[in-house]
Amino acid sequence: MFTTAGCCEAPTGFSAGASGSNGANLVWDDMVSATSYNVRIRPAGNANWDDTLNTVDNLYEFIGTLMSCTEYEVQVQSVCDTVSSDFSSSITFQTGDCNCSEADYCESEADDSSDEHIANVVLNTLTNTSGNNGGYGDYTNMGTVLQVDSSYTISLTPGYSGQPYQDYFMVWIDWDRNGVYDNITELAYDAGGTTTSTISGTINIPATASLGTTGMRVSMKWQGAPDVCETASDFDFGEVEDYCVELVLKDTTDGQDTVDAINEVD
């Protein structure tokens, strides 16, 4: 008695699940006739597949190459001696880390923002115009996509209820995504002095920054440089706003430092 290898059929028992914010694990039944397998993946709704990858095992792991908080569609195909099967039916999964508000960042808030507040923040595709938020504004439902090893212009505007005051802007981004702002190493922008009008500068995204959704804090303080975790007891006048940004790999295919990005991080 013997068993033939049979036809070259698409893998059965196919399942997929996210592994953190930038990875996924795929597994399927080992098919008798298959010598290897092709895996293809794309963000759900895209017309074109991103990649077709080959493996000799009946599993595949994406490590640090996927975008966080993104729904993906995947299929798998058997490669036999002389032919290949159809691709399997699609299955979907969503990577994690959809909102940096899940991180336990230190609190920061000005005691009084009735006279001066952050009126406008512009970074890449993020544009947020706001009023007096009582010393702190939570805008972690807003953000933009930033490529590592790239530079972006940031524009910050103070707002006043009456006469203008001298205010100092600073911005921090949690580069290593550990839920803690470092006052020195994660300082992304320092205005270098006070202003009463819109001020612009450059934020350089480190090539070593951890990929995924992370926190960005914008702080404006009257007459002096703020600290990232400064609270009302030492922070008399001004305002703080928190955002989420998405750090992704640099796109080198077209020589541009920017990508089509989202204005809102769900």
Short mmCIF file of C-alpha atoms in Angstrom, two decimals:
data_model
loop_
_atom_site.label_atom_id
_atom_site.label_comp_id
_atom_site.label_asym_id
_atom_site.label_seq_id
_atom_site.Cartn_x
_atom_site.Cartn_y
_atom_site.Cartn_z
CA MET A 1 0.00 0.00 0.00
CA PHE A 2 1.23 3.49 -0.78
CA THR A 3 -0.12 7.04 -0.90
CA THR A 4 0.35 9.31 -3.90
CA ALA A 5 1.30 12.91 -3.47
CA GLY A 6 -1.90 14.05 -5.12
CA CYS A 7 -2.72 17.36 -6.77
CA CYS A 8 -1.04 20.66 -6.04
CA GLU A 9 -3.66 22.30 -3.83
CA ALA A 10 -3.83 25.59 -1.98
CA PRO A 11 -2.92 25.23 1.70
CA THR A 12 -5.69 24.46 4.16
CA GLY A 13 -5.91 25.38 7.82
CA PHE A 14 -4.57 28.85 7.12
CA SER A 15 -4.56 31.30 10.05
CA ALA A 16 -2.87 34.59 10.83
CA GLY A 17 -2.54 36.87 13.82
CA ALA A 18 -0.76 40.10 14.67
CA SER A 19 2.43 39.99 16.72
CA GLY A 20 2.62 43.33 18.48
CA SER A 21 2.36 46.52 16.45
CA ASN A 22 4.63 45.71 13.49
CA GLY A 23 4.59 41.93 13.07
CA ALA A 24 2.42 38.91 12.33
CA ASN A 25 2.53 35.11 12.50
CA LEU A 26 1.05 32.97 9.72
CA VAL A 27 0.60 29.19 9.81
CA TRP A 28 -1.10 26.60 7.58
CA ASP A 29 -1.28 22.85 7.06
CA ASP A 30 1.78 21.20 5.53
CA MET A 31 0.65 20.07 2.07
CA VAL A 32 1.98 16.73 0.83
CA SER A 33 2.71 17.88 -2.72
CA ALA A 34 4.23 21.24 -1.83
CA THR A 35 7.98 21.85 -1.96
CA SER A 36 7.61 25.45 -0.75
CA TYR A 37 4.99 28.16 -0.30
CA ASN A 38 4.39 31.70 -1.52
CA VAL A 39 2.89 34.26 0.85
CA ARG A 40 1.51 37.60 -0.31
CA ILE A 41 0.30 40.52 1.77
CA ARG A 42 -1.22 43.97 1.38
CA PRO A 43 -3.10 46.50 3.49
CA ALA A 44 -6.79 45.61 3.25
CA GLY A 45 -8.45 47.48 0.40
CA ASN A 46 -5.28 48.02 -1.64
CA ALA A 47 -5.49 46.96 -5.26
CA ASN A 48 -1.91 45.66 -5.46
CA TRP A 49 -0.06 43.15 -3.32
CA ASP A 50 2.95 44.57 -1.48
CA ASP A 51 5.16 41.47 -1.58
CA THR A 52 5.21 37.83 -2.55
CA LEU A 53 7.53 35.90 -0.25
CA ASN A 54 8.69 32.29 -0.44
CA THR A 55 9.25 29.86 2.43
CA VAL A 56 9.90 26.12 2.63
CA ASP A 57 8.08 25.89 5.97
CA ASN A 58 4.33 25.87 6.60
CA LEU A 59 4.61 29.09 8.58
CA TYR A 60 5.84 32.63 8.07
CA GLU A 61 6.67 35.44 10.49
CA PHE A 62 6.74 39.16 9.73
CA ILE A 63 9.05 40.91 12.19
CA GLY A 64 9.06 44.71 12.42
CA THR A 65 8.07 45.24 8.79
CA LEU A 66 4.35 46.01 9.06
CA MET A 67 2.63 49.28 9.90
CA SER A 68 0.99 49.51 13.29
CA CYS A 69 -2.78 49.79 13.67
CA THR A 70 -3.33 48.53 10.11
CA GLU A 71 -5.65 45.83 8.76
CA TYR A 72 -3.79 43.44 6.44
CA GLU A 73 -4.98 40.85 3.93
CA VAL A 74 -2.85 37.72 3.35
CA GLN A 75 -2.97 34.68 1.08
CA VAL A 76 -0.77 31.60 0.72
CA GLN A 77 0.00 29.37 -2.27
CA SER A 78 1.54 25.90 -2.61
CA VAL A 79 4.56 25.57 -4.90
CA CYS A 80 4.89 22.01 -6.20
CA ASP A 81 7.48 20.35 -8.45
CA THR A 82 6.19 21.66 -11.77
CA VAL A 83 3.14 23.78 -10.98
CA SER A 84 1.74 26.06 -8.29
CA SER A 85 -1.70 26.02 -6.78
CA ASP A 86 -4.15 28.88 -6.72
CA PHE A 87 -3.71 31.23 -3.82
CA SER A 88 -5.86 30.49 -0.82
CA SER A 89 -8.82 32.59 0.18
CA SER A 90 -7.84 35.80 1.92
CA ILE A 91 -7.77 36.15 5.66
CA THR A 92 -7.29 39.44 7.50
CA PHE A 93 -5.75 40.61 10.74
CA GLN A 94 -5.01 43.98 12.33
CA THR A 95 -1.73 45.00 13.87
CA GLY A 96 -1.82 46.60 17.29
CA ASP A 97 -0.73 49.85 18.91
CA CYS A 98 -3.56 51.96 17.56
CA ASN A 99 -3.28 54.83 20.00
CA CYS A 100 -0.37 56.17 22.02
CA SER A 101 -2.85 57.20 24.72
CA GLU A 102 -2.50 53.60 25.92
CA ALA A 103 1.00 54.51 27.13
CA ASP A 104 1.39 55.83 30.68
CA TYR A 105 3.19 59.08 29.90
CA CYS A 106 4.00 61.57 32.65
CA GLU A 107 1.51 64.35 33.18
CA SER A 108 2.27 67.90 32.13
CA GLU A 109 -0.03 70.88 32.43
CA ALA A 110 0.14 74.64 32.85
CA ASP A 111 -1.66 76.22 35.76
CA ASP A 112 -3.25 78.99 33.70
CA SER A 113 -3.84 79.24 29.94
CA SER A 114 -6.49 81.95 30.01
CA ASP A 115 -4.14 84.62 28.62
CA GLU A 116 -1.97 82.46 26.30
CA HIS A 117 -2.43 79.04 24.74
CA ILE A 118 -1.26 76.89 21.83
CA ALA A 119 -3.34 78.04 18.86
CA ASN A 120 -1.97 75.98 15.97
CA VAL A 121 0.33 73.01 15.35
CA VAL A 122 1.40 71.97 11.83
CA LEU A 123 3.63 68.94 11.13
CA ASN A 124 3.57 67.10 7.81
CA THR A 125 -0.15 66.31 7.26
CA LEU A 126 -1.16 67.24 10.82
CA THR A 127 -2.82 70.62 11.19
CA ASN A 128 -4.59 71.37 14.45
CA THR A 129 -6.08 74.74 15.32
CA SER A 130 -7.31 74.94 18.91
CA GLY A 131 -8.28 77.37 21.62
CA ASN A 132 -7.72 77.58 25.36
CA ASN A 133 -7.77 74.03 26.74
CA GLY A 134 -7.31 74.97 30.38
CA GLY A 135 -3.57 74.23 30.41
CA TYR A 136 -3.67 70.82 28.69
CA GLY A 137 -5.14 69.49 25.44
CA ASP A 138 -5.41 65.76 24.68
CA TYR A 139 -5.20 65.35 20.90
CA THR A 140 -3.94 61.78 20.85
CA ASN A 141 -6.69 60.98 18.34
CA MET A 142 -4.76 63.16 15.88
CA GLY A 143 -1.39 62.65 14.28
CA THR A 144 0.63 62.07 11.13
CA VAL A 145 3.00 59.54 9.57
CA LEU A 146 6.72 60.29 9.79
CA GLN A 147 9.50 58.36 8.08
CA VAL A 148 12.63 57.57 10.04
CA ASP A 149 15.89 59.10 8.80
CA SER A 150 13.90 62.03 7.38
CA SER A 151 13.27 65.68 8.22
CA TYR A 152 10.01 67.61 8.54
CA THR A 153 9.08 71.24 9.10
CA ILE A 154 7.05 72.03 12.21
CA SER A 155 5.10 75.25 12.65
CA LEU A 156 3.80 76.40 16.05
CA THR A 157 1.56 79.37 16.78
CA PRO A 158 0.69 80.91 20.16
CA GLY A 159 -2.75 82.38 20.81
CA TYR A 160 -3.74 85.18 23.17
CA SER A 161 -6.94 86.40 24.75
CA GLY A 162 -5.58 89.94 24.77
CA GLN A 163 -2.08 91.32 24.56
CA PRO A 164 0.70 88.94 23.36
CA TYR A 165 3.20 87.46 25.79
CA GLN A 166 6.65 85.96 25.28
CA ASP A 167 6.29 82.16 25.07
CA TYR A 168 8.77 79.32 24.57
CA PHE A 169 7.92 76.22 22.48
CA MET A 170 9.48 72.76 22.81
CA VAL A 171 8.46 69.40 21.31
CA TRP A 172 9.29 65.86 22.43
CA ILE A 173 8.74 62.55 20.62
CA ASP A 174 9.07 59.16 22.31
CA TRP A 175 11.60 57.75 19.83
CA ASP A 176 12.01 54.35 21.50
CA ARG A 177 8.26 53.97 22.17
CA ASN A 178 8.80 52.89 25.77
CA GLY A 179 6.05 55.10 27.19
CA VAL A 180 8.52 57.50 28.85
CA TYR A 181 9.62 60.90 27.58
CA ASP A 182 13.30 61.66 28.04
CA ASN A 183 13.71 65.40 28.55
CA ILE A 184 17.05 65.48 26.70
CA THR A 185 17.42 62.59 24.24
CA GLU A 186 13.82 62.78 23.00
CA LEU A 187 13.69 66.54 22.57
CA ALA A 188 12.61 66.80 18.92
CA TYR A 189 12.38 70.58 18.61
CA ASP A 190 13.62 73.50 20.71
CA ALA A 191 12.54 76.95 19.57
CA GLY A 192 15.66 78.38 21.22
CA GLY A 193 13.86 81.40 22.63
CA THR A 194 10.51 83.04 23.23
CA THR A 195 8.11 84.31 20.59
CA THR A 196 4.79 86.13 20.25
CA SER A 197 4.05 84.84 16.73
CA THR A 198 4.28 81.71 14.58
CA ILE A 199 7.64 79.98 14.75
CA SER A 200 8.92 77.25 12.44
CA GLY A 201 11.76 74.76 12.60
CA THR A 202 12.89 71.28 11.63
CA ILE A 203 12.30 67.93 13.29
CA ASN A 204 14.84 65.26 12.33
CA ILE A 205 13.54 61.71 12.73
CA PRO A 206 16.38 59.39 13.86
CA ALA A 207 17.12 56.39 11.66
CA THR A 208 17.18 54.31 14.85
CA ALA A 209 13.70 55.34 16.03
CA SER A 210 11.39 52.43 16.87
CA LEU A 211 8.67 51.87 14.27
CA GLY A 212 5.04 52.26 15.28
CA THR A 213 2.68 54.69 16.96
CA THR A 214 4.24 56.87 19.63
CA GLY A 215 3.61 60.01 21.64
CA MET A 216 4.46 63.58 20.70
CA ARG A 217 4.21 66.40 23.26
CA VAL A 218 4.07 70.09 22.36
CA SER A 219 4.69 72.46 25.26
CA MET A 220 4.49 76.25 25.36
CA LYS A 221 5.59 78.13 28.48
CA TRP A 222 5.58 81.80 29.37
CA GLN A 223 9.05 83.41 29.49
CA GLY A 224 11.08 80.21 29.71
CA ALA A 225 11.83 76.72 28.40
CA PRO A 226 9.44 74.04 29.71
CA ASP A 227 10.33 70.53 30.89
CA VAL A 228 8.56 67.55 29.36
CA CYS A 229 6.91 66.50 32.64
CA GLU A 230 6.43 69.95 34.16
CA THR A 231 3.18 70.43 36.06
CA ALA A 232 1.13 73.34 37.34
CA SER A 233 3.16 73.82 40.52
CA ASP A 234 6.14 74.98 38.40
CA PHE A 235 4.33 75.85 35.17
CA ASP A 236 2.42 79.07 35.77
CA PHE A 237 1.30 80.17 32.29
CA GLY A 238 1.12 78.42 28.92
CA GLU A 239 -0.25 75.14 27.62
CA VAL A 240 0.63 71.52 26.73
CA GLU A 241 -0.82 69.40 23.90
CA ASP A 242 -0.30 65.65 23.34
CA TYR A 243 -0.48 63.91 19.94
CA CYS A 244 0.22 60.48 18.43
CA VAL A 245 2.55 60.07 15.45
CA GLU A 246 3.30 57.00 13.35
CA LEU A 247 6.98 56.21 12.70
CA VAL A 248 7.55 54.15 9.54
CA LEU A 249 10.48 53.04 7.41
CA LYS A 250 11.87 55.55 4.93
CA ASP A 251 10.54 55.13 1.41
CA THR A 252 13.58 55.09 -0.88
CA THR A 253 11.76 54.03 -4.05
CA ASP A 254 11.11 57.55 -5.33
CA GLY A 255 13.76 59.55 -3.51
CA GLN A 256 11.23 61.47 -1.43
CA ASP A 257 11.39 61.96 2.29
CA THR A 258 7.65 62.13 2.78
CA VAL A 259 4.79 59.72 2.28
CA ASP A 260 1.07 59.99 1.84
CA ALA A 261 -0.02 60.07 5.46
CA ILE A 262 -3.04 60.09 7.67
CA ASN A 263 -4.34 63.13 9.50
CA GLU A 264 -5.88 61.05 12.21
CA VAL A 265 -4.69 58.06 14.19
CA ASP A 266 -7.68 56.03 15.34
#
